[in-house]
Structure formats: structure tokens, C-alpha cells
mmCIF file of C-alpha atoms in Angstrom:
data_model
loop_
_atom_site.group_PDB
_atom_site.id
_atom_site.type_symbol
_atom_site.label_atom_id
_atom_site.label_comp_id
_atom_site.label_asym_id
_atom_site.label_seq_id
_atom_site.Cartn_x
_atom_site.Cartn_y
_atom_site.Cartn_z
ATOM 1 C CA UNK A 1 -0.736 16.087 -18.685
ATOM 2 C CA UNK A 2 2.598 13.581 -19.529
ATOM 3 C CA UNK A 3 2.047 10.519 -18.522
ATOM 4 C CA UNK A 4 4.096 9.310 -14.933
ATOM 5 C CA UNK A 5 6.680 6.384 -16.437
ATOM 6 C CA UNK A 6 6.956 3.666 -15.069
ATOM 7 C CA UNK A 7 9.586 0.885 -14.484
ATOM 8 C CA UNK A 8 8.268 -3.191 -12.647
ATOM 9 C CA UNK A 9 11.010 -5.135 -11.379
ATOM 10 C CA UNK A 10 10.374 -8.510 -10.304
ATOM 11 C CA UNK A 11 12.506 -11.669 -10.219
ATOM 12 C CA UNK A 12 9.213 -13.688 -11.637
ATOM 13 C CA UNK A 13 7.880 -12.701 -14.972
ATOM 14 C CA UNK A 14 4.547 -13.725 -13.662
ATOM 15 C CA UNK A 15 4.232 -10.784 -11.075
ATOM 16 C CA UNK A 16 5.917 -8.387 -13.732
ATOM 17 C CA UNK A 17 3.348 -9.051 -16.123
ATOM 18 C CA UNK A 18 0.327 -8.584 -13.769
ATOM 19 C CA UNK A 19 1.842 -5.535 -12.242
ATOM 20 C CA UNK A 20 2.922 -4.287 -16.062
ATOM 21 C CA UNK A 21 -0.520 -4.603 -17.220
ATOM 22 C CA UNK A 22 -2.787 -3.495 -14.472
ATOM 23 C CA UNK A 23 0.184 -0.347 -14.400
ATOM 24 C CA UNK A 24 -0.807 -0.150 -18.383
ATOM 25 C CA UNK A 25 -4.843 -0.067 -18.137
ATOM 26 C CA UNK A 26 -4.683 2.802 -15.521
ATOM 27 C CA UNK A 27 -4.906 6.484 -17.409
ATOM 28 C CA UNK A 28 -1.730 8.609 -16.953
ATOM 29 C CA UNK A 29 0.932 5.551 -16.480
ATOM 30 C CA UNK A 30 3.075 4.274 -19.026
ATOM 31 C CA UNK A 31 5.444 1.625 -18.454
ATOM 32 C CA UNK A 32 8.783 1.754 -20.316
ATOM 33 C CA UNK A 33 10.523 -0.916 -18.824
ATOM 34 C CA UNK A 34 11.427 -4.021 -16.462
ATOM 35 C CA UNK A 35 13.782 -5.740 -15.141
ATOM 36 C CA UNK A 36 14.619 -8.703 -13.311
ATOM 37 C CA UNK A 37 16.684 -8.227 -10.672
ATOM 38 C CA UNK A 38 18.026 -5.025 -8.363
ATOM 39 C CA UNK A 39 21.425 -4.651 -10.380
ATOM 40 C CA UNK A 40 19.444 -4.439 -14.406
ATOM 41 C CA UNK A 41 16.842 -2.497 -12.446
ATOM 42 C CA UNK A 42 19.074 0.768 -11.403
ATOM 43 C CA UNK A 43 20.646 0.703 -14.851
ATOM 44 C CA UNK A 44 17.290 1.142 -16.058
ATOM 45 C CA UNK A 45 16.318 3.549 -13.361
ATOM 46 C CA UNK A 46 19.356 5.792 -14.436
ATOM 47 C CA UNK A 47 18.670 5.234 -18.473
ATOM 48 C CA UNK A 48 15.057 5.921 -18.137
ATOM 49 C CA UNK A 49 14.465 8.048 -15.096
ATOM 50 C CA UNK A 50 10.946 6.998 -14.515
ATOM 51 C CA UNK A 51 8.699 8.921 -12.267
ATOM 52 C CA UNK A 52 7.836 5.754 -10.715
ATOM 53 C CA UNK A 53 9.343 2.104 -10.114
ATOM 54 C CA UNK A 54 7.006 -1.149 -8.493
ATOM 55 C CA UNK A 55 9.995 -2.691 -6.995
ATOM 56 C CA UNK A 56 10.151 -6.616 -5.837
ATOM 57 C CA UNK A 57 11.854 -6.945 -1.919
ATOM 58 C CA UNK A 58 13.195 -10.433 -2.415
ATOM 59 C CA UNK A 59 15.530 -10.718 -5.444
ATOM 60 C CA UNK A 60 18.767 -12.567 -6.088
ATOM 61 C CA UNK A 61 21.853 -10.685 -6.786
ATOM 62 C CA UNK A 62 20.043 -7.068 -5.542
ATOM 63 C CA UNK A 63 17.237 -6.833 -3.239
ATOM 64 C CA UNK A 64 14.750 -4.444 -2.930
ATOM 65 C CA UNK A 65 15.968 -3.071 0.407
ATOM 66 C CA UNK A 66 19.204 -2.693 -1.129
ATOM 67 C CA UNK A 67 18.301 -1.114 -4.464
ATOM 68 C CA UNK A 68 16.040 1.532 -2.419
ATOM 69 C CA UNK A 69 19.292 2.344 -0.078
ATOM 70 C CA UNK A 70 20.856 3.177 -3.370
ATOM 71 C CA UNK A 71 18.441 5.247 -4.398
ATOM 72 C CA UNK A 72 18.200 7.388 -1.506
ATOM 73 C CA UNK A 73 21.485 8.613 -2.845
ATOM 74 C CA UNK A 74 19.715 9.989 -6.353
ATOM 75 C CA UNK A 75 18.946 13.600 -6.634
ATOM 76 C CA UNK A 76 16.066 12.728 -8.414
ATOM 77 C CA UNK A 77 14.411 9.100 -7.261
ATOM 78 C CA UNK A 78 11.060 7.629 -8.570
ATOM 79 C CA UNK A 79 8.773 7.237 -5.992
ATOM 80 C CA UNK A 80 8.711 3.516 -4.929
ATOM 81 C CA UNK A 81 5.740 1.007 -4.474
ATOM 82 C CA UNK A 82 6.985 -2.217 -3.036
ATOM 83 C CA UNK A 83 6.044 -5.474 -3.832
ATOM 84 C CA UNK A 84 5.854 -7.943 -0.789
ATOM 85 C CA UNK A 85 5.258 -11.745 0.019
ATOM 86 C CA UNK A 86 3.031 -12.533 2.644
ATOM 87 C CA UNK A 87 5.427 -13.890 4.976
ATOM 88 C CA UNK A 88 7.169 -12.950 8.143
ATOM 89 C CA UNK A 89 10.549 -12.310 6.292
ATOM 90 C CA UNK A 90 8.488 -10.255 4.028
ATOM 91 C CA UNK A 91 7.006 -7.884 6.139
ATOM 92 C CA UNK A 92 9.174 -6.905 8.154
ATOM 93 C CA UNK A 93 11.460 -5.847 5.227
ATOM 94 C CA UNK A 94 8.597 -4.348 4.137
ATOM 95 C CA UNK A 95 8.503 -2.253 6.807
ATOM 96 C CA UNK A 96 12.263 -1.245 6.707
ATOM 97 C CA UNK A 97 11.374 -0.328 3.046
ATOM 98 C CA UNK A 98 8.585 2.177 4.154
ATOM 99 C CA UNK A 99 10.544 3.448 6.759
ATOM 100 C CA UNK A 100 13.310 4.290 4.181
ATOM 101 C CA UNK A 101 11.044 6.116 2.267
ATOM 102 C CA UNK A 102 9.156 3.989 0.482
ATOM 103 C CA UNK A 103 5.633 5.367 -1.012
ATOM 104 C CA UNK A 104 3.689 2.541 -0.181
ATOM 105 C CA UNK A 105 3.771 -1.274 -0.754
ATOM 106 C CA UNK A 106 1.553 -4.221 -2.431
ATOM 107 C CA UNK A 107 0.726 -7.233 -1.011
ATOM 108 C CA UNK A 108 1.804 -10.478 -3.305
ATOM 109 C CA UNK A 109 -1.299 -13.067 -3.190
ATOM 110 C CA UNK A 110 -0.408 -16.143 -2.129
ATOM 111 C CA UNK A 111 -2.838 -18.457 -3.658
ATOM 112 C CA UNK A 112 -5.119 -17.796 -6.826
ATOM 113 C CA UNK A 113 -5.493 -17.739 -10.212
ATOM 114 C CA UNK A 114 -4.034 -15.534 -12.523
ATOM 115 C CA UNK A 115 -6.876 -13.526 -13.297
ATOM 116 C CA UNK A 116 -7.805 -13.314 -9.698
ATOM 117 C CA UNK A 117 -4.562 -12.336 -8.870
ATOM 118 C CA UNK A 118 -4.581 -9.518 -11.511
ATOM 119 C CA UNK A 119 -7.830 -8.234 -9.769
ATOM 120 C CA UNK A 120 -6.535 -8.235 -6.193
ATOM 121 C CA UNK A 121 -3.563 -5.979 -7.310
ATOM 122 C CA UNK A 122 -5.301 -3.844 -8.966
ATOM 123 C CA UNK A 123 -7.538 -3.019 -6.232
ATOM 124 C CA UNK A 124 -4.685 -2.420 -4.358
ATOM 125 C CA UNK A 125 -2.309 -0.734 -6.789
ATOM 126 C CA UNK A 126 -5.026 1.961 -8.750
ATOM 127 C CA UNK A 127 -5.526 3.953 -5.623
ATOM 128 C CA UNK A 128 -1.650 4.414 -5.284
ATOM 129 C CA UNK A 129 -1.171 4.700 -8.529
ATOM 130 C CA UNK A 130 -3.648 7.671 -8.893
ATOM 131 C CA UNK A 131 -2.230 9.471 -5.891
ATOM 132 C CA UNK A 132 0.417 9.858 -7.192
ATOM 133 C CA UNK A 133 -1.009 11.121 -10.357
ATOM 134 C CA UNK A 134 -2.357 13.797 -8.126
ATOM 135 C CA UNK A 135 0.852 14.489 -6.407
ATOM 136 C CA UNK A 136 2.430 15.153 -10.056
ATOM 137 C CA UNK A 137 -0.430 17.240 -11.321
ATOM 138 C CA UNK A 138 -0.274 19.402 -8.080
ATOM 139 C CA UNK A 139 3.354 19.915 -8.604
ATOM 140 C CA UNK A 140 4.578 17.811 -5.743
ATOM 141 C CA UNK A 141 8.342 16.439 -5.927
ATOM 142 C CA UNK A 142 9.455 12.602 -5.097
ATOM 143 C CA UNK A 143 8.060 11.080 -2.234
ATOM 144 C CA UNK A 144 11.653 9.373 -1.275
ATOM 145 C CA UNK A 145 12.874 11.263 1.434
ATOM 146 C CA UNK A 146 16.487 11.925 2.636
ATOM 147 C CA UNK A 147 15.849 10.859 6.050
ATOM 148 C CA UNK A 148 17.719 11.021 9.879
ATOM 149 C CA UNK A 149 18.605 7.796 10.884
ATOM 150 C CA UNK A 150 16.301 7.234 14.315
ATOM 151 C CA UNK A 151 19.004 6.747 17.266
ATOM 152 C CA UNK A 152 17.989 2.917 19.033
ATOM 153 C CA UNK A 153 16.227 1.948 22.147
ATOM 154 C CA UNK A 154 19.234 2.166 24.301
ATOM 155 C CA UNK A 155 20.033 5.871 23.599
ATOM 156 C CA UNK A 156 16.857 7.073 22.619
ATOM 157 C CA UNK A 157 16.738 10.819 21.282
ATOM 158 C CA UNK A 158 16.258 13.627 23.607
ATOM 159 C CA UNK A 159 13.547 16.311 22.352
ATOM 160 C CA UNK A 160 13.463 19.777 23.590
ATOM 161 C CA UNK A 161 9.935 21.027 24.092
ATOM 162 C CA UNK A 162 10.838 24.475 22.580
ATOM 163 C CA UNK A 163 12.593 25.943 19.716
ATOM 164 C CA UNK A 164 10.148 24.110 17.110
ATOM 165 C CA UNK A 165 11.639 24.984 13.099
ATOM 166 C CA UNK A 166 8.080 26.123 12.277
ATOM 167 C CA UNK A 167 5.439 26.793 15.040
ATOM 168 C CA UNK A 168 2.338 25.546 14.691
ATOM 169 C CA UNK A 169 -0.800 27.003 13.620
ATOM 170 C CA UNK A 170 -3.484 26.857 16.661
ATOM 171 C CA UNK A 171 -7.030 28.278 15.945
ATOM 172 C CA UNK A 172 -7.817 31.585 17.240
ATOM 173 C CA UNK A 173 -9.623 31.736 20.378
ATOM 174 C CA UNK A 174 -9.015 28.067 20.961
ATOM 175 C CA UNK A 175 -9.407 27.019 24.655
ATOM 176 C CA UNK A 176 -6.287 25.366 26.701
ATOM 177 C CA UNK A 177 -5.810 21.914 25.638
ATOM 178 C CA UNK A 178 -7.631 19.519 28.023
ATOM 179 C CA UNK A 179 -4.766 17.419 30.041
ATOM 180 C CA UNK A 180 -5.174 14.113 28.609
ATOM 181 C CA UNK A 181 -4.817 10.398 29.825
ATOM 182 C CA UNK A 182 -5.260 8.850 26.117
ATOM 183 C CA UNK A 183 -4.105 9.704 22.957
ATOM 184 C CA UNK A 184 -5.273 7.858 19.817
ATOM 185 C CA UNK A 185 -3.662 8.264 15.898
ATOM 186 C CA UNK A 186 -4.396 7.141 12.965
ATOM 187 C CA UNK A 187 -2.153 7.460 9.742
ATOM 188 C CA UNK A 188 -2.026 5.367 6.680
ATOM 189 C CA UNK A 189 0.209 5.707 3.547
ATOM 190 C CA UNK A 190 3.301 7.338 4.685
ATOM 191 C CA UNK A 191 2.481 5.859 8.395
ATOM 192 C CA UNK A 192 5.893 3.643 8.904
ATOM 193 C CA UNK A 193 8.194 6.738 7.798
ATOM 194 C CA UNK A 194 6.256 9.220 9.819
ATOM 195 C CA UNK A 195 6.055 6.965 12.863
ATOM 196 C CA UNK A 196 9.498 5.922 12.856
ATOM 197 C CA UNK A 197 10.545 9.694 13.115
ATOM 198 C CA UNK A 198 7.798 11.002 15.349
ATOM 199 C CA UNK A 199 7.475 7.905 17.797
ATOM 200 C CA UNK A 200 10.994 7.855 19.591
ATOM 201 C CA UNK A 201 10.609 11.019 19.969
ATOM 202 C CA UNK A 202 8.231 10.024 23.291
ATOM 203 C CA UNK A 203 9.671 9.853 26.387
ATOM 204 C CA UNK A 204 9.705 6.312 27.951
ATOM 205 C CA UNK A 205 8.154 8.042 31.005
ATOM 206 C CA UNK A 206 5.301 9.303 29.106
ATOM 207 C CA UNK A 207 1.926 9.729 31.442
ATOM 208 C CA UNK A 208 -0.568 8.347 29.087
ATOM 209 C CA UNK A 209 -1.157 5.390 26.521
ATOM 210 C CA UNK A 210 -0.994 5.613 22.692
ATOM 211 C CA UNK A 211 -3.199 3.405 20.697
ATOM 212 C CA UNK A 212 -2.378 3.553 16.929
ATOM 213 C CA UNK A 213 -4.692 2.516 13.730
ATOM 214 C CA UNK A 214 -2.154 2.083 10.845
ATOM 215 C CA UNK A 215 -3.808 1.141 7.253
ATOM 216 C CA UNK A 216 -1.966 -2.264 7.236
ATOM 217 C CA UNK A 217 -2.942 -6.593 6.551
ATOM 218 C CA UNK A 218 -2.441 -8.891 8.511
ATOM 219 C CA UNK A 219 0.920 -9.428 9.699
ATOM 220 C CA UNK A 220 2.951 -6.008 9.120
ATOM 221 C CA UNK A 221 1.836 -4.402 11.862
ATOM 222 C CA UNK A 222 3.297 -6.547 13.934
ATOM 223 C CA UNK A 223 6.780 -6.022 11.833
ATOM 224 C CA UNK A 224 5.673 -2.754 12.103
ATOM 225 C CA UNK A 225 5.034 -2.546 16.602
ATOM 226 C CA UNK A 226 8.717 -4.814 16.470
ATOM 227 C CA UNK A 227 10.385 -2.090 14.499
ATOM 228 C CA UNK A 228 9.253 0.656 15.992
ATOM 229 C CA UNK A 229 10.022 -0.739 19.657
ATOM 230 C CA UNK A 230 13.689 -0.927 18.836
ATOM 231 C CA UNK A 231 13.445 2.650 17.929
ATOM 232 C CA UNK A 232 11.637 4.029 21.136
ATOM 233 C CA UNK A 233 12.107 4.505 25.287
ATOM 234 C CA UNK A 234 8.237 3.236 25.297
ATOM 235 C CA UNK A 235 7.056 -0.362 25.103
ATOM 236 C CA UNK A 236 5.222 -0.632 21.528
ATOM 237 C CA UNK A 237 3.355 -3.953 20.718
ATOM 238 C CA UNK A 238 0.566 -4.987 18.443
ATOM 239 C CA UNK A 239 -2.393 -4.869 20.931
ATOM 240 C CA UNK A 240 -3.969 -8.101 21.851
ATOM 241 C CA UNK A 241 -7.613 -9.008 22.983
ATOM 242 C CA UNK A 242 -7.900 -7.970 26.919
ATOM 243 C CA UNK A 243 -4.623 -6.046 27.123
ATOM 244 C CA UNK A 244 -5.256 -3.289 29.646
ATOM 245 C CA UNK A 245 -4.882 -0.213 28.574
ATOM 246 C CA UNK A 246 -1.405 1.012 31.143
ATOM 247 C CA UNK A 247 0.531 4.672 30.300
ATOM 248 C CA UNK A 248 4.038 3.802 28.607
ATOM 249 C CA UNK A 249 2.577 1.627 25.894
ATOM 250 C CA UNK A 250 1.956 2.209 22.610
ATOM 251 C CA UNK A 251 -0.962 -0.143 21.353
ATOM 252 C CA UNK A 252 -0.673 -1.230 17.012
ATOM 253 C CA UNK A 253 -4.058 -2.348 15.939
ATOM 254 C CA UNK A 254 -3.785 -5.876 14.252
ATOM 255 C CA UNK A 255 -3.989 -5.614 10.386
ATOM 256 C CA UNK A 256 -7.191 -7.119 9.429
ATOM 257 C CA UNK A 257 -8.637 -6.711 12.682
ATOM 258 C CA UNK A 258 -11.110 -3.837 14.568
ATOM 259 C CA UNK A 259 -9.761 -2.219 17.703
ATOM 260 C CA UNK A 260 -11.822 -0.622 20.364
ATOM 261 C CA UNK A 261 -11.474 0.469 23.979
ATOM 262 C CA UNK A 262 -13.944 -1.431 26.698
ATOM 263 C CA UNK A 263 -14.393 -0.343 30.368
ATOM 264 C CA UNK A 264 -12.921 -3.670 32.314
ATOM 265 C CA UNK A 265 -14.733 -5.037 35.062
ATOM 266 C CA UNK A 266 -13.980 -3.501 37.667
ATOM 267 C CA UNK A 267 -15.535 0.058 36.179
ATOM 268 C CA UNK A 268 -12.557 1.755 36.549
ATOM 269 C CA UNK A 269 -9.453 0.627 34.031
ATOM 270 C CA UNK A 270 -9.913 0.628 30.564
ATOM 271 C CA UNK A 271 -9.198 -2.383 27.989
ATOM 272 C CA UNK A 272 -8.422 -3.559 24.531
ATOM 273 C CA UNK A 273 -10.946 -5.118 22.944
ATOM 274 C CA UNK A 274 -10.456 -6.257 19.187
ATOM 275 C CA UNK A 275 -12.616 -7.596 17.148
ATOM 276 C CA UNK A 276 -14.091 -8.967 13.519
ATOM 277 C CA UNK A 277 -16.254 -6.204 13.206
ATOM 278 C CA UNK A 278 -16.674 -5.076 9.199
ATOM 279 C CA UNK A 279 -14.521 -2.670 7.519
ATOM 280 C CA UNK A 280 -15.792 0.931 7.897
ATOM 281 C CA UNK A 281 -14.355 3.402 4.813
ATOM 282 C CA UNK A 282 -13.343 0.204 3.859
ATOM 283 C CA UNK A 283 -10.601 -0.026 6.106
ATOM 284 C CA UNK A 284 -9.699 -3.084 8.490
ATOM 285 C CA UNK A 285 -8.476 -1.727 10.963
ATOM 286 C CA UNK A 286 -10.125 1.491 10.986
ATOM 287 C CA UNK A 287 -8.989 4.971 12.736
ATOM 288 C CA UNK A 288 -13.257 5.961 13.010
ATOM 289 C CA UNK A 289 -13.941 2.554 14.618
ATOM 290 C CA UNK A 290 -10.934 3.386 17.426
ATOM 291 C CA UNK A 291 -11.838 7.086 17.643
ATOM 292 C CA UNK A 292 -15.178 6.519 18.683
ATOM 293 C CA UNK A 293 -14.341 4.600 21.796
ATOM 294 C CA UNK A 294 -11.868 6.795 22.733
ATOM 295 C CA UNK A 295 -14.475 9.460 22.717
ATOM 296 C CA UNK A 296 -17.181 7.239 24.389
ATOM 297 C CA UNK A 297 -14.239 6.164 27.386
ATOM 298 C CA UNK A 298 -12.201 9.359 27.998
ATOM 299 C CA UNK A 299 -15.012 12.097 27.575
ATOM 300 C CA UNK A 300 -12.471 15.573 27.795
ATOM 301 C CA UNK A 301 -9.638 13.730 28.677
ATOM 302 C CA UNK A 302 -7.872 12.656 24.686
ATOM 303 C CA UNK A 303 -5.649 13.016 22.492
ATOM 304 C CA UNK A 304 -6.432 12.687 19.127
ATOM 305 C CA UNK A 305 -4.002 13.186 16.497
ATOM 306 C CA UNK A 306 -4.281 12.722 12.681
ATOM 307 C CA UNK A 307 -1.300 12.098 10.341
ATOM 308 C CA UNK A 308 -0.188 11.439 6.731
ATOM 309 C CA UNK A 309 -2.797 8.968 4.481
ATOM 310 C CA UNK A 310 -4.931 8.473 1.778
ATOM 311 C CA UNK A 311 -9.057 9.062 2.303
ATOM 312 C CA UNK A 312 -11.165 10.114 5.072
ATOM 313 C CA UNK A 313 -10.894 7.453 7.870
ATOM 314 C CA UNK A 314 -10.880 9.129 11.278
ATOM 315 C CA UNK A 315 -12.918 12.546 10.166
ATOM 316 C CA UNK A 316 -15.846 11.140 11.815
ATOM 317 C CA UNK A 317 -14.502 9.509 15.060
ATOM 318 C CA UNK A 318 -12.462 12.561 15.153
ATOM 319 C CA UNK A 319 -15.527 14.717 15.087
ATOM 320 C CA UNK A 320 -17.153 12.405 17.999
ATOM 321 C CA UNK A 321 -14.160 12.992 20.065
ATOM 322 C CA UNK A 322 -14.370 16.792 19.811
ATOM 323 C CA UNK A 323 -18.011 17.053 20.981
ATOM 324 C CA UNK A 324 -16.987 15.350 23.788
ATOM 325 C CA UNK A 325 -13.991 17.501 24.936
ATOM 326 C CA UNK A 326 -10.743 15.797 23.258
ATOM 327 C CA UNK A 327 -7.950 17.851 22.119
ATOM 328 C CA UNK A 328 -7.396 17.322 18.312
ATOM 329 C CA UNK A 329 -3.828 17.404 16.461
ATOM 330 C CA UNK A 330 -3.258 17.473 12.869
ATOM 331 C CA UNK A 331 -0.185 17.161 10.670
ATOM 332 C CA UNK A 332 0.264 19.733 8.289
ATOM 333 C CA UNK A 333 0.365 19.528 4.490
ATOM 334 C CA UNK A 334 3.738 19.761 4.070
ATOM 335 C CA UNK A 335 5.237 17.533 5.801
ATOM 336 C CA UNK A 336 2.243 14.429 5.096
ATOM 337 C CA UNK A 337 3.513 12.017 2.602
ATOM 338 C CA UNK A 338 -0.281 11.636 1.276
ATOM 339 C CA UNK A 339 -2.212 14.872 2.789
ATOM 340 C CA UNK A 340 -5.646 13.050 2.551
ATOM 341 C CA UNK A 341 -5.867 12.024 6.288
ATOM 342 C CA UNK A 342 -5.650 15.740 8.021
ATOM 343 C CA UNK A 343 -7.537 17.621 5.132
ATOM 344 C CA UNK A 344 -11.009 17.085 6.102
ATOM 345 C CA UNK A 345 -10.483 17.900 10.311
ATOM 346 C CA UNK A 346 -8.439 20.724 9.469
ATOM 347 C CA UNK A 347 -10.554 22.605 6.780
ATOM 348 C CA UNK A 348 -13.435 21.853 8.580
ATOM 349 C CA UNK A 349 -11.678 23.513 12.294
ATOM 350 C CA UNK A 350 -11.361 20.326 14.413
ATOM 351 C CA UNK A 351 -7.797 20.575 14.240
ATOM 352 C CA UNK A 352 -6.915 22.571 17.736
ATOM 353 C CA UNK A 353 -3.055 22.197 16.058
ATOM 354 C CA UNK A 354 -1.898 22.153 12.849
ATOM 355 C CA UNK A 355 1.848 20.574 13.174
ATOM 356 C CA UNK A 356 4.492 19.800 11.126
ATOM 357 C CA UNK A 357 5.569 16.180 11.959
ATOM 358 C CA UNK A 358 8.602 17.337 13.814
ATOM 359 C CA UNK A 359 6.555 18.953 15.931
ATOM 360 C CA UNK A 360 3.245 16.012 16.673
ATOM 361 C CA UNK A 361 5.654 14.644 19.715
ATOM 362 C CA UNK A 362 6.428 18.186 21.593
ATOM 363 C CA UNK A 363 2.550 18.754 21.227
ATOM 364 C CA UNK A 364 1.026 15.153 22.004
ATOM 365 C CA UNK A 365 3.440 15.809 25.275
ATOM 366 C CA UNK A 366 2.116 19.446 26.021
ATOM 367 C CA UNK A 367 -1.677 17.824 26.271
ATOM 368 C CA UNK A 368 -0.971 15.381 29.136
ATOM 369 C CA UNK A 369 -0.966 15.512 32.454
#
């Protein structure tokens, strides 16, 4: 197979020499250039046409968020890994980066020495990196997508419920879905894209709460609950210790942190907990960890829907909530960003829907009451 190229741009020639040699010791990436700033970078872009670009947010003379704009405009783009600070500036331009189209990002340490810092991004960066390996070998184009800009809060877009561009694929012989009071997703790489264009696409009068584990640290997802509740007729915030669970809101589990639903006291209401409970698939927050709950809480009376990511995370808690009478969604190949996520539930038949992400609003609507 040819190698993917690759092009780092950073202002600091710190970062690009990490990134440049962690890209270098990973089989099937060669890098052929850098640059130091968002103006050298797309004259390299359009010289070397790599397959890939690691691409600094905060530069002077071109920032990241400006050089991906640009791109968008390419009939050909690399698919984009951005590099962010750990600050509150940083994420949340993070965020507009992913929802642009960006493939995924990479977290900057903050503190360290070099040779700890080189480890932290490459734990990071090799999984990434090697999905998209696999996108190339299995013939999959750029992951920077042309995108509809999302209308804001204060005209929110109206969805039909009919007239879908593909139908989905429901099992045969599968039941009526059960008329739910919850619905729980999880989604990882691809998440901020996918969410930005399926989210506003629930009405602000919606009869049930959405609680959402999104692969994220500390920090971005609540860039990510901000951005997202500019976008949408529902209230979205990251979900806090002892918020009760109300329909209308849509619930972002903290990065870093576990999120679970607890009956309150009086027996009858449900609530938020989050915790410091330890990573399960290695993931902090996880989708299993949330699913379960759901499952345990709302026996025959979910949602749970599946979208675009890397791994396995919610296959299991998905799995629990079908034994006990939840309705499951899927998204479909095609339209996931990373189609890691929905394999699993749908090859094994918990999917009760396979949709294409268009279509995950019409049918989280059709399963509540």
C-alpha cells in the first residue's frame, strides 16, 4: 500500500517535531513537509497534496480555523487532525474546527517533559492515525465534508417527519418501537460534525430528555454543550452532579468524568449522577457506563441510539438496554465519519434502525411519546 503523506503545521518547532516524529515511527505515514504558519501551510497543501495535514488552531498571520475554511473549498482536502491548547479559547475553536469537518483533534500537554510529551501524543495520535490508514485501504474518500450551515437558535430548522432521501433499514419482523421517555447516544470521532447537523434538528418541544456520551477531555464538552445550544430549540448543557433529569434538555457528559442516571429521592424522578468512576474501554466518559443506567431506570421505555466513532464503547450497555425493552438506533455506514461505533450492534441485530444521519432525528422523534 502507498504510504498516506503527511504535512505538521505548528507555529512552535517544538510541537512540529514531536508531532513529525511520532507521525514518522507509525507504519504507512510519511511526512513530506511543515510549515509554520496557516499562509506557508496551504502553499504546501496545494504543492504537495498530502493525504493528511496535523494542523495547529492558534497561529499568527493564519489560524487553523481559518486555513480549514479554506480548505473546505478544495476538491480534494487532506483529512485534518487538529492540534489544540488546553484552554477555554482553545476548545471551543476546537470544536468549531470539528464541526467544520475536522477528522479529529489532539490535545497539546500543558506541562511535561519532552519525552513525556512525545508519549502522550502518541497515545493519542496512533489510533487516528491508523484509522485513517484503514479508511484509505478500504477505499474511503476525505473525511472533510462540504457541509449545510446549521440555521441558529432563534430560527431553528423545521424537519418534516416524511420524505427521508434514503429510508431506513428496520429488521424484519421487528416489533413497534416502545414509546420512550429517555433517549441516550453515544458517538465519538466524528461526534461534533454529526451532532451539530442531527441535534437542531429536535424540536424544542421534544417529550423526552437526551443524555449524550461524547469521547471528549476535560473541558470541550462544555465548548461542545455551548455550541451546540446556539444551534438548537432545546436547552443543551454539560450535565452537572444532581441535575434532574426534565424532557427538553439535552445532558453532555463532562470530559473526564462518568455519567449515570440515579432514582432521586422521592422514587419517582430520575437524576444525574456523575462520578470518578474508572475508564471502561478506556474511555472517560464512557457510552457502556451511561447505557447501563438507562437500561436499569427506564426498563422498555429508551431510546438508545449509536453514531459515528472509533471502537466498541456502548455495544455492551447497548445490549443491556435491549434485554430490557429499549428501542435501539444505529447510524449507517455511510454516512459515520469513523463506522466503528454502530458496527458491532448492527451486525450483531440490536439495531431496530439502521439510519442515515439525516434521518437519527425523524426516528429518535417517532419513538416517543
Amino acid at each position: 500500500m502507498t504510504n498516506l503523506t503527511a504535512v505538521v503545521v505548528d507555529d512552535t518547532i517544538v510541537y512540529r517535531k514531536i508531532v513529525g516524529d511520532v507521525l514518522k515511527s507509525i507504519p504507512g505515514i510519511e511526512v513530506v513537509g511543515t510549515a509554520n504558519n496557516g499562509k506557508i501551510a496551504l502553499s504546501k497543501i496545494s504543492t504537495l497534496k498530502p493525504d493528511l495535514i496535523t494542523l495547529d488552531i492558534e497561529m499568527p498571520e493564519m489560524n487553523g480555523i481559518q486555513v480549514l475554511e479554506k480548505l473546505k473549498d478544495y476538491d480534494d482536502p487532506p483529512s485534518v487532525i487538529m492540534v489544540s491548547t488546553l484552554t477555554q479559547e482553545g476548545s471551543e475553536m476546537t470544536i468549531r474546527a470539528l464541526e467544520l469537518g475536522a477528522f479529529d483533534f489532539l490535545p497539546k500537554p500543558d506541562e511535561g517533559r519532552m519525552a513525556e510529551n512525545t508519549e502522550k501524543i502518541r497515545a493519542t495520535l496512533e489510533p487516528i492515525v491508523t484509522t485513517l490508514i484503514r479508511r484509505k485501504m478500504s477505499g474511503l474518500g476525505p473525511t472533510l465534508e462540504k457541509r449545510k450551515p446549521v440555521p441558529p437558535r432563534s430560527a431553528p430548522a423545521q424537519k418534516p417527519l416524511s420524505g427521508a432521501l434514503r429510508p431506513p433499514v428496520a429488521k424484519a419482523g421487528t416489533p413497534a418501537a416502545p414509546r420512550s421517555e429517555i433517549v441516550g447516544i453515544g458517538i465519538s470521532t466524528g461526534g461534533p460534525n454529526a451532532l451539530a447537523q442531527m441535534i437542531p434538528l429536535l424540536p424544542g418541544n421534544l417529550k423526552a430528555p437526551v443524555l449524550i456520551v461524547q469521547h471528549m477531555p476535560p473541558m470541550f464538552t462544555a465548548s461542545l454543550a455551548n455550541s451546540l445550544d446556539k444551534k438548537s430549540p432545546l436547552t443543551i448543557k454539560e450535565a452537572q452532579d444532581g441535575d434532574t433529569i426534565a424532557p427538553g434538555t439535552v445532558f453532555i457528559a463532562p470530559g473526564g468524568k462518568q455519567m449515570k442516571v440515579v432514582a432521586a429521592a422521592d422514587g419517582f424522578s430520575r437524576k444525574i449522577k456523575i462520578t470518578d468512576d474508572p475508564p471502561e474501554n478506556s474511555c472517560k466518559p464512557s457510552v457502556d457506563y451511561l447505557f447501563r443506567s438507562i437500561a436499569q431506570h427506564y426498563v422498555g421505555r429508551a431510546t438508545g441510539v449509536i453514531m459515528t466513532g472509533m471502537g466498541s464503547d456502548g455495544t455492551k450497555g447497548l445490549a443491556r438496554m435491549k434485554e430490557n425493552g429499549s428501542f435501539i438506533i444505529a447510524q449507517d455506514q455511510a454516512s459515520c465519519t469513523v463506522y466503528g461505533m454502530p458496527k458491532e450492534p448492527i451486525e450483531s441485530g440490536l439495531a431496530d434502525v439502521i439510519a442515515p444521519l439525516q434521518k437519527i432525528a425523524d426516528e429518535i422523534i417517532k419513538s416517543i411519546k
